Amino acid sequence: MRKDLHPAYHFIDVKMTDGTIVKMRSTWGSEGDTLTLDIDPSVHPAWTGGNTKLMDTGGRVSKFKSKYAGLEL
């Protein structure tokens, strides 16, 4: 295996949106740096299941549905 091929893997502090700090290993930054998150799993709709409405920008969804309304599989 070649030397200096992989990035440095070290401990950093990750600050969640609610202010809690989690210590984890990462290749981001350097040892002891703090990564502050804008969105984390505790508030993001993909993990919480909230905000699942479909955005119909410019009527694109309704236009698609009307175009292919008679098509049956």
Coordinates of C-alpha atoms in Angstrom, one line a residue:
M1 CA 0.0 0.0 0.0
R2 CA 1.3 3.4 -0.9
K3 CA 2.1 6.0 1.8
D4 CA 0.2 9.2 2.1
L5 CA -2.6 8.0 -0.2
H6 CA -5.5 8.4 2.2
P7 CA -6.6 11.6 4.0
A8 CA -6.0 12.1 7.7
Y9 CA -8.8 10.6 9.8
H10 CA -9.2 12.4 13.2
F11 CA -11.7 13.5 15.8
I12 CA -13.8 16.7 15.3
D13 CA -16.7 18.2 17.2
V14 CA -20.0 18.4 15.3
K15 CA -22.4 21.1 16.6
M16 CA -26.1 20.2 15.9
T17 CA -28.8 22.8 15.3
D18 CA -30.1 22.4 18.8
G19 CA -26.6 23.2 20.3
T20 CA -25.6 19.7 21.3
I21 CA -22.0 18.8 20.4
V22 CA -21.1 15.3 19.1
K23 CA -17.6 14.1 18.9
M24 CA -16.9 12.0 15.8
R25 CA -14.2 10.9 13.4
S26 CA -13.9 12.6 10.0
T27 CA -11.5 13.6 7.3
W28 CA -13.0 17.2 7.4
G29 CA -10.8 19.9 8.9
S30 CA -8.2 19.1 11.4
E31 CA -8.0 17.6 14.8
G32 CA -10.3 19.4 17.3
D33 CA -12.1 21.6 14.7
T34 CA -15.9 22.3 15.1
L35 CA -18.3 21.7 12.2
T36 CA -21.5 23.6 12.7
L37 CA -24.5 22.1 10.9
D38 CA -27.4 24.1 9.4
I39 CA -29.6 21.0 9.0
D40 CA -29.2 17.8 10.9
P41 CA -31.2 14.6 11.1
S42 CA -33.2 15.8 14.1
V43 CA -34.9 18.6 12.1
H44 CA -34.7 17.6 8.4
P45 CA -38.0 16.4 6.8
A46 CA -36.3 13.5 5.2
W47 CA -35.6 11.9 8.6
T48 CA -38.6 13.4 10.6
G49 CA -41.3 12.5 8.0
G50 CA -42.7 16.0 7.9
N51 CA -43.4 18.4 5.1
T52 CA -44.2 15.8 2.4
K53 CA -46.4 18.0 0.2
L54 CA -45.7 18.1 -3.5
M55 CA -44.7 21.5 -4.9
D56 CA -46.4 22.2 -8.2
T57 CA -44.3 25.0 -9.7
G58 CA -45.9 26.6 -12.7
G59 CA -48.6 23.8 -13.0
R60 CA -46.0 21.3 -14.3
V61 CA -47.5 18.4 -12.3
S62 CA -51.1 19.1 -13.4
K63 CA -49.9 19.5 -17.0
F64 CA -48.1 16.1 -16.8
K65 CA -51.2 14.4 -15.3
S66 CA -53.6 15.9 -17.9
K67 CA -51.2 14.9 -20.7
Y68 CA -51.0 11.3 -19.7
A69 CA -54.4 10.9 -18.1
G70 CA -55.7 8.4 -20.7
L71 CA -52.6 6.2 -20.7
E72 CA -53.1 2.9 -18.9
L73 CA -50.3 0.4 -18.2

